[in-house]
Amino acid sequence: MADTDIWMFYKHELVLGRFSLLERLGHGSHAAVFKAFDEDDKTEVAIKMDRSDERHVLECSAYHDVRGIPGIPIFIGYGYALDHPALVMQLFDKSIDMKVVVKDLQRCHRRRVVHRDIKPQNMALGTDQGVLIPYLIDWGLASSFWNHEQKQHRNPGQASRVVGTDSFMSIRAQQDIKR
């Protein structure tokens, strides 16, 4: 059943007997996430409806194992809705839309600049005219891959050294370090 069918069915019904769906927040190839209202606690929550029972069990288990750690969403409960596994968790205002980050990186690359230190600590959320926007910060290791004098790409072998944070480097960059 498609997530639009779930939305239509539960538009006037309670999910798991206590949650009213308010809107669909997003979806992927394996699940859809809905904003819902908890009629018991009078709070808004997120409900993830998965298409795979196996992934659902693994995710519930993982949330159980990491509960109470700061930065991990509060796990509220789980069950089944229309034969779909449903996971109820803390609702957040917004998540970082990685598609926006990737498009921004593509724009930088079109201008022949690479950041060279992509990692979570170098991403921040800010607002622009009231809209929450992901920002890529700390351009201290950025480099141009264009030789302006010769009007051509720099030879990758011309790189002076490999830079960035080891744990976030590509496998290729890490292999270059070991050589």
XYZ file of C-alpha atoms in Angstrom:
179
model
C 0.000 0.000 0.000
C 1.347 3.406 -0.963
C 1.824 6.098 1.665
C -0.915 8.133 -0.048
C -3.292 5.247 0.726
C -2.158 5.302 4.361
C -2.763 9.052 4.440
C -6.243 8.698 2.931
C -7.222 5.835 5.251
C -5.969 7.473 8.440
C -7.039 11.011 7.543
C -10.070 10.575 9.827
C -8.902 7.572 11.895
C -6.376 7.167 14.698
C -3.075 5.418 14.004
C -2.308 2.851 16.711
C -5.450 3.987 18.505
C -4.108 7.373 19.640
C -2.325 9.338 16.875
C -4.043 11.619 14.351
C -2.060 12.104 11.138
C -1.586 15.794 10.336
C 0.609 15.746 7.235
C 3.175 13.710 5.342
C 6.647 15.084 6.053
C 8.568 13.013 3.563
C 9.090 9.617 2.036
C 11.762 7.415 0.589
C 11.875 4.096 -1.177
C 11.330 2.171 2.069
C 9.191 4.369 4.306
C 7.042 7.458 4.719
C 7.174 9.838 7.680
C 4.106 11.642 8.951
C 3.554 14.411 11.450
C 0.872 13.296 13.915
C -0.904 14.473 17.054
C -0.817 12.298 20.166
C -4.387 12.477 21.472
C -3.299 11.094 24.881
C -0.323 13.391 25.598
C -1.559 16.334 23.465
C 1.810 16.640 21.696
C 2.986 16.373 18.107
C 5.053 13.337 17.126
C 6.587 11.759 14.031
C 5.361 8.395 12.748
C 7.498 6.416 10.340
C 5.553 3.821 8.342
C 7.932 1.283 6.883
C 7.362 -1.149 4.040
C 9.658 -3.778 5.554
C 8.972 -5.630 8.767
C 12.645 -6.677 9.028
C 13.960 -3.080 8.883
C 11.288 -2.050 11.372
C 12.446 -4.636 13.908
C 16.079 -3.595 13.444
C 15.266 0.101 13.804
C 13.127 -0.412 16.935
C 15.911 -2.489 18.431
C 18.496 0.183 17.616
C 16.361 2.955 19.146
C 15.908 0.824 22.253
C 19.662 0.245 22.539
C 20.572 3.952 22.229
C 17.674 5.436 24.217
C 18.635 8.192 26.629
C 21.721 9.298 24.706
C 21.649 13.063 24.018
C 21.069 13.755 20.328
C 19.040 10.571 19.766
C 15.288 11.026 19.141
C 12.967 9.910 21.912
C 11.402 6.576 20.963
C 7.715 6.640 21.908
C 6.408 3.335 20.617
C 5.665 1.052 17.708
C 2.983 -1.157 16.254
C 1.260 -1.911 12.957
C -1.078 0.245 10.883
C -2.712 -1.264 7.783
C -0.143 -4.084 7.964
C 2.678 -1.523 7.886
C 5.169 -1.317 10.728
C 4.726 2.058 12.442
C 7.432 3.658 14.592
C 6.472 6.660 16.749
C 9.210 9.074 17.788
C 9.982 12.617 18.805
C 9.128 15.230 16.175
C 11.737 17.769 15.126
C 11.191 21.169 13.572
C 13.278 20.378 10.520
C 15.971 18.052 9.338
C 18.881 19.000 7.137
C 17.835 18.415 3.553
C 20.946 16.762 2.145
C 19.660 17.335 -1.397
C 20.043 21.069 -0.742
C 23.579 20.534 0.585
C 24.498 18.423 -2.451
C 23.083 21.035 -4.855
C 25.054 23.739 -3.074
C 28.216 21.641 -3.395
C 27.503 21.119 -7.084
C 27.220 24.896 -7.514
C 30.591 25.317 -5.795
C 32.123 22.657 -8.031
C 30.769 24.455 -11.113
C 32.771 27.424 -9.874
C 35.729 25.030 -9.631
C 36.023 25.084 -5.835
C 36.068 22.051 -3.536
C 35.434 22.336 0.205
C 37.757 19.431 1.201
C 36.379 19.043 4.737
C 32.743 17.935 4.481
C 31.565 16.668 7.870
C 28.600 17.245 10.189
C 30.503 19.823 12.263
C 30.854 21.947 9.128
C 27.110 22.116 8.519
C 24.859 24.568 10.313
C 21.216 25.552 10.144
C 20.249 29.178 9.733
C 17.319 31.145 8.420
C 16.950 33.229 5.311
C 13.744 35.276 5.232
C 12.179 32.912 7.761
C 13.131 29.731 5.875
C 15.427 27.211 7.579
C 18.491 26.706 5.344
C 21.452 24.319 5.712
C 24.786 26.117 5.433
C 28.205 24.673 4.676
C 30.724 26.457 6.912
C 34.498 26.418 7.549
C 36.017 26.939 4.116
C 39.571 27.049 5.529
C 40.698 23.971 3.575
C 38.869 24.853 0.331
C 40.791 24.790 -2.908
C 40.287 25.608 -6.548
C 40.821 22.712 -8.927
C 41.194 25.101 -11.847
C 44.485 26.549 -12.974
C 43.468 30.089 -13.899
C 46.777 30.858 -15.626
C 46.674 27.815 -17.907
C 42.860 27.803 -18.113
C 42.592 24.081 -17.398
C 42.005 21.629 -14.591
C 44.892 21.145 -12.226
C 46.574 17.795 -12.446
C 45.456 15.716 -9.439
C 49.095 14.784 -8.938
C 49.875 18.466 -8.374
C 48.096 18.443 -5.020
C 50.514 19.562 -2.349
C 49.082 17.284 0.345
C 45.942 15.468 1.379
C 43.864 17.589 3.756
C 40.668 17.200 5.743
C 39.422 15.191 8.682
C 40.616 11.578 8.456
C 37.376 9.971 9.580
C 35.392 11.850 6.901
C 37.824 11.477 3.995
C 37.054 9.400 0.966
C 38.675 5.984 0.749
C 40.806 7.278 -2.137
C 42.187 10.134 -0.019
C 42.920 7.769 2.855
C 44.765 5.433 0.492
C 46.877 8.375 -0.728
C 47.882 9.101 2.888
C 49.106 5.518 3.375
C 51.356 5.686 0.323
